[in-house]
Short mmCIF file of C-alpha atoms and ligand atoms in Angstrom, two decimals:
data_model
loop_
_atom_site.label_atom_id
_atom_site.label_comp_id
_atom_site.label_asym_id
_atom_site.label_seq_id
_atom_site.Cartn_x
_atom_site.Cartn_y
_atom_site.Cartn_z
CA MET P 1 9.94 -10.13 31.51
CA SER P 2 9.44 -7.82 34.48
CA GLU P 3 8.01 -4.35 34.12
CA SER P 4 11.33 -2.61 34.83
CA ALA P 5 13.20 -4.86 32.35
CA LEU P 6 10.55 -4.02 29.72
CA ASN P 7 10.88 -0.30 30.45
CA GLN P 8 14.65 -0.48 30.11
CA ALA P 9 14.29 -2.46 26.88
CA ALA P 10 11.81 0.14 25.52
CA THR P 11 14.21 3.01 26.32
CA PHE P 12 17.09 1.10 24.76
CA ALA P 13 14.98 0.28 21.67
CA ALA P 14 14.08 3.97 21.22
CA ILE P 15 17.68 5.17 21.56
CA ALA P 16 19.20 2.37 19.47
CA SER P 17 16.64 2.54 16.65
CA GLY P 18 16.75 6.36 16.71
CA GLY P 19 20.56 6.35 16.42
CA LEU P 20 20.59 3.71 13.69
CA LEU P 21 17.92 5.55 11.66
CA TRP P 22 19.82 8.84 12.05
CA ILE P 23 22.92 7.17 10.53
CA LEU P 24 20.86 5.57 7.72
CA GLU P 25 19.22 8.94 6.96
CA GLY P 26 22.72 10.29 6.29
CA ALA P 27 23.74 7.29 4.16
CA MET P 28 20.52 6.69 2.16
CA PRO P 29 18.13 9.64 2.48
CA PHE P 30 14.65 9.60 0.89
CA PHE P 31 14.62 13.39 0.35
CA LYS P 32 18.17 14.23 -0.62
CA GLY P 33 20.30 17.34 -0.15
CA ARG P 34 19.30 18.17 3.42
CA ARG P 35 21.82 20.32 5.22
CA ASN P 36 22.05 21.31 8.88
CA ARG P 37 20.54 18.05 10.06
CA LEU P 38 21.93 18.67 13.52
CA ARG P 39 20.49 22.18 13.69
CA HIS P 40 17.10 20.71 12.76
CA ALA P 41 17.44 17.91 15.33
CA ILE P 42 18.41 19.97 18.38
CA PRO P 43 15.03 21.68 19.07
CA ASN P 44 13.16 18.39 18.46
CA LEU P 45 15.44 16.54 20.88
CA ALA P 46 15.21 19.34 23.46
CA VAL P 47 11.40 19.04 23.37
CA ALA P 48 11.81 15.26 23.63
CA ALA P 49 13.93 15.56 26.79
CA PHE P 50 11.36 17.86 28.41
CA ASN P 51 8.51 15.55 27.35
CA ALA P 52 10.27 12.46 28.69
CA ALA P 53 10.45 14.08 32.14
CA LEU P 54 6.84 15.29 31.91
CA SER P 55 5.54 11.87 30.78
CA ALA P 56 7.43 10.05 33.52
CA THR P 57 5.90 12.37 36.13
CA LEU P 58 2.33 12.12 34.79
CA LEU P 59 2.66 8.35 34.41
CA ILE P 60 3.20 7.99 38.17
CA GLY P 61 -0.29 9.48 38.70
CA SER P 62 -1.88 7.29 36.00
CA LEU P 63 -0.33 4.09 37.35
CA GLY P 64 -1.59 5.04 40.82
CA VAL P 65 -5.16 5.36 39.49
CA LEU P 66 -4.88 2.05 37.58
CA ALA P 67 -3.52 0.21 40.63
CA TRP P 68 -6.41 1.56 42.70
CA VAL P 69 -8.99 0.44 40.12
CA ARG P 70 -7.55 -3.02 39.43
CA PRO P 71 -8.92 -4.90 42.49
CA HIS P 72 -12.44 -3.71 41.59
CA TRP P 73 -12.37 -3.97 37.81
CA GLN P 74 -10.30 -6.23 35.55
CA GLY P 75 -11.48 -4.90 32.21
CA LEU P 76 -10.75 -6.84 29.02
CA ARG P 77 -7.86 -8.55 30.75
CA GLY P 78 -10.33 -10.41 32.97
CA LEU P 79 -11.62 -12.32 29.93
CA PHE P 80 -8.28 -14.08 29.36
CA GLU P 81 -6.81 -16.92 31.36
CA ASN P 82 -3.59 -17.03 29.39
CA ASP P 83 -1.21 -14.14 30.21
CA LEU P 84 0.41 -14.05 26.78
CA LEU P 85 -2.94 -13.85 24.99
CA ALA P 86 -4.06 -11.15 27.44
CA SER P 87 -0.92 -9.10 26.73
CA ILE P 88 -1.41 -9.40 22.95
CA ALA P 89 -5.09 -8.40 23.21
CA LEU P 90 -4.29 -5.42 25.42
CA VAL P 91 -1.46 -4.17 23.20
CA VAL P 92 -3.73 -4.43 20.13
CA GLY P 93 -6.64 -2.82 22.02
CA TYR P 94 -4.45 0.03 23.21
CA ASP P 95 -3.17 0.61 19.67
CA PHE P 96 -6.82 1.01 18.61
CA TRP P 97 -7.20 3.72 21.28
CA MET P 98 -4.05 5.41 19.91
CA TYR P 99 -5.63 5.38 16.43
CA LEU P 100 -8.83 6.99 17.76
CA TRP P 101 -6.92 9.54 19.82
CA HIS P 102 -4.75 10.54 16.86
CA ARG P 103 -7.86 10.90 14.70
CA LEU P 104 -9.49 13.11 17.34
CA ASN P 105 -6.36 15.26 17.37
CA HIS P 106 -7.01 16.02 13.72
CA GLN P 107 -10.77 16.42 13.91
CA VAL P 108 -11.28 18.42 17.10
CA PRO P 109 -9.94 21.97 16.61
CA PHE P 110 -8.92 22.33 20.27
CA PHE P 111 -6.73 19.20 20.07
CA TRP P 112 -5.36 20.17 16.64
CA ARG P 113 -4.05 23.41 18.14
CA PHE P 114 -1.43 21.34 20.00
CA HIS P 115 -1.07 18.38 17.62
CA ARG P 116 -0.17 20.67 14.72
CA PHE P 117 3.18 21.32 16.44
CA HIS P 118 4.10 17.74 15.43
CA HIS P 119 3.08 18.51 11.83
CA GLN P 120 4.80 21.88 11.56
CA ASP P 121 8.18 20.24 11.05
CA GLU P 122 8.95 20.97 7.41
CA ALA P 123 11.87 18.55 7.19
CA MET P 124 10.45 15.41 8.80
CA ASP P 125 13.03 12.93 9.96
CA VAL P 126 13.54 10.48 12.82
CA THR P 127 13.71 13.35 15.35
CA THR P 128 10.15 14.42 14.39
CA GLY P 129 9.02 11.19 16.03
CA PHE P 130 9.91 12.80 19.37
CA ARG P 131 8.40 16.21 18.60
CA PHE P 132 5.08 16.65 20.43
CA HIS P 133 3.57 19.64 22.18
CA PRO P 134 3.76 19.05 25.96
CA ILE P 135 0.06 19.94 26.29
CA GLU P 136 -0.81 17.23 23.75
CA LEU P 137 1.13 14.76 25.90
CA ALA P 138 -0.62 15.90 29.09
CA LEU P 139 -4.07 15.67 27.43
CA SER P 140 -3.17 12.25 26.05
CA GLU P 141 -2.12 11.01 29.50
CA LEU P 142 -5.37 12.21 31.07
CA LEU P 143 -7.81 11.17 28.34
CA ARG P 144 -6.36 7.70 27.84
CA LEU P 145 -7.20 6.73 31.44
CA PRO P 146 -10.73 5.45 30.65
CA ALA P 147 -9.32 3.38 27.76
CA LEU P 148 -6.58 1.96 29.99
CA MET P 149 -9.20 1.05 32.61
CA LEU P 150 -11.53 -0.51 30.07
CA LEU P 151 -8.69 -2.68 28.80
CA GLY P 152 -7.26 -3.46 32.24
CA MET P 153 -3.82 -2.17 31.21
CA GLY P 154 -1.06 -1.96 33.77
CA ALA P 155 2.54 -0.77 33.82
CA THR P 156 3.79 -4.01 32.20
CA GLU P 157 1.51 -3.80 29.15
CA LEU P 158 2.29 -0.11 28.71
CA ALA P 159 6.01 -0.88 28.76
CA LEU P 160 5.47 -3.74 26.27
CA TYR P 161 3.52 -1.40 23.98
CA ASN P 162 6.33 1.17 24.14
CA LEU P 163 8.93 -1.48 23.37
CA LEU P 164 7.05 -2.46 20.21
CA ALA P 165 5.83 0.98 19.16
CA PHE P 166 8.90 3.21 19.68
CA PRO P 167 11.01 1.64 16.88
CA VAL P 168 7.99 1.55 14.52
CA ILE P 169 7.13 5.22 15.19
CA LEU P 170 10.74 6.30 14.68
CA LEU P 171 10.99 4.24 11.48
CA HIS P 172 7.89 5.78 9.93
CA HIS P 173 9.08 9.31 10.67
CA SER P 174 12.57 8.67 9.32
CA ASN P 175 13.96 10.06 6.07
CA VAL P 176 15.45 6.69 5.12
CA ALA P 177 14.91 5.58 1.50
CA LEU P 178 13.58 2.04 1.80
CA PRO P 179 13.11 0.01 -1.40
CA GLU P 180 9.50 0.59 -2.50
CA ARG P 181 8.65 -3.10 -2.32
CA LEU P 182 9.91 -3.29 1.25
CA ASP P 183 7.86 -0.20 2.19
CA LYS P 184 4.74 -1.81 0.68
CA ALA P 185 5.41 -5.11 2.46
CA LEU P 186 5.84 -3.31 5.81
CA ALA P 187 2.60 -1.37 5.19
CA ILE P 188 0.65 -4.64 5.41
CA ALA P 189 1.38 -4.69 9.16
CA ILE P 190 2.60 -1.26 10.25
CA PRO P 191 2.33 2.35 9.05
CA SER P 192 5.32 2.41 6.68
CA PRO P 193 7.52 5.49 6.08
CA ASN P 194 5.68 6.24 2.81
CA LEU P 195 2.28 6.09 4.54
CA HIS P 196 3.40 8.40 7.34
CA ARG P 197 4.97 10.81 4.82
CA VAL P 198 1.48 11.26 3.37
CA HIS P 199 0.23 11.97 6.90
CA HIS P 200 2.78 14.79 7.23
CA SER P 201 1.89 16.38 3.86
CA ALA P 202 1.14 20.10 3.95
CA LYS P 203 -2.18 19.37 2.15
CA ARG P 204 -4.97 18.85 4.60
CA GLU P 205 -6.76 16.09 2.68
CA GLU P 206 -3.55 14.06 2.86
CA THR P 207 -2.74 14.99 6.48
CA ASP P 208 -6.11 13.66 7.59
CA SER P 209 -5.21 10.03 6.78
CA ASN P 210 -2.90 7.23 7.95
CA TYR P 211 -3.40 7.78 11.68
CA GLY P 212 -1.93 4.43 12.81
CA SER P 213 0.89 4.23 15.37
CA LEU P 214 1.91 0.57 15.68
CA LEU P 215 -0.51 -1.25 13.34
CA SER P 216 -1.88 -0.18 9.96
CA ILE P 217 -5.01 -2.34 10.25
CA TRP P 218 -7.12 0.45 11.81
CA ASP P 219 -6.64 2.77 8.82
CA ARG P 220 -7.62 -0.09 6.54
CA MET P 221 -10.68 -1.00 8.63
CA PHE P 222 -11.95 2.57 8.99
CA GLY P 223 -11.18 3.85 5.49
CA SER P 224 -8.43 6.32 6.40
CA LEU P 225 -5.57 4.66 4.51
CA ARG P 226 -4.16 6.89 1.78
CA ARG P 227 -1.24 6.37 -0.58
CA ARG P 228 0.66 8.55 -3.05
CA ASP P 229 2.03 7.22 -6.31
CA ASP P 230 5.11 9.39 -5.96
CA PHE P 231 6.55 12.19 -3.86
CA VAL P 232 7.19 14.64 -6.69
CA ASP P 233 5.77 18.10 -5.74
CA PHE P 234 5.44 16.98 -2.14
CA ARG P 235 5.88 19.26 0.85
CA PHE P 236 5.89 18.57 4.59
CA GLY P 237 4.25 20.99 7.01
CA VAL P 238 0.86 22.63 7.56
CA ASP P 239 -0.70 24.86 4.90
CA GLU P 240 -4.04 26.30 5.91
CA ARG P 241 -5.51 25.62 9.31
CA LEU P 242 -7.93 26.76 11.89
ZN1 LIG T 301 -1.15 13.68 13.04
ZN1 LIG T 302 4.01 11.86 12.76
#
């Protein structure tokens, strides 16, 4: 698939999975009795529209840097002769960077100042998956450059990552009530909705866990996976903070 076809597919996957999850949240909500869903969604989607334009602009600069580096340095990609294997390795490697970056956003007070905007949503649903502070996005774009160079990522692998990650990220933010066994089965591979609910708890010791974006393996490998037996007495948001 070409880079532009992958980008179109990623945009379509985000819109289609977002729309489907929004409908399912109405039909089978995990936390019931939510009113004014639209009023809650509008600011999150307005931020998303601004961020989409900002990301697209910053990405032009990043891709320019990567294209300039590529003839001199292949990165991890250079170790693979097979294109498919290279793409898989790069997508997995980039997801590891996303895990580290998310963890840094919680552990470095300067980064948390912007990342907490994502956590301040007290009624997490699929639209929270689009809610990020624009400065967090700008910092992320800048600071991921060394990781992208190390891996040898290009526009195609980034588009492939987005295609895979967007639906997963929207699913784990959604307020859809999945059967518990299905949630647990999903959690073997990806951060499931129940795992990401724990991440959005108002209690700091729960917030600082389950950092995965596409794959849940990193939380398992680095001891940051945390479950809850139930969601009685559970609250979204941010209690105390720096
Ligand atoms: Zn977080
Ligand atoms: Zn989140």
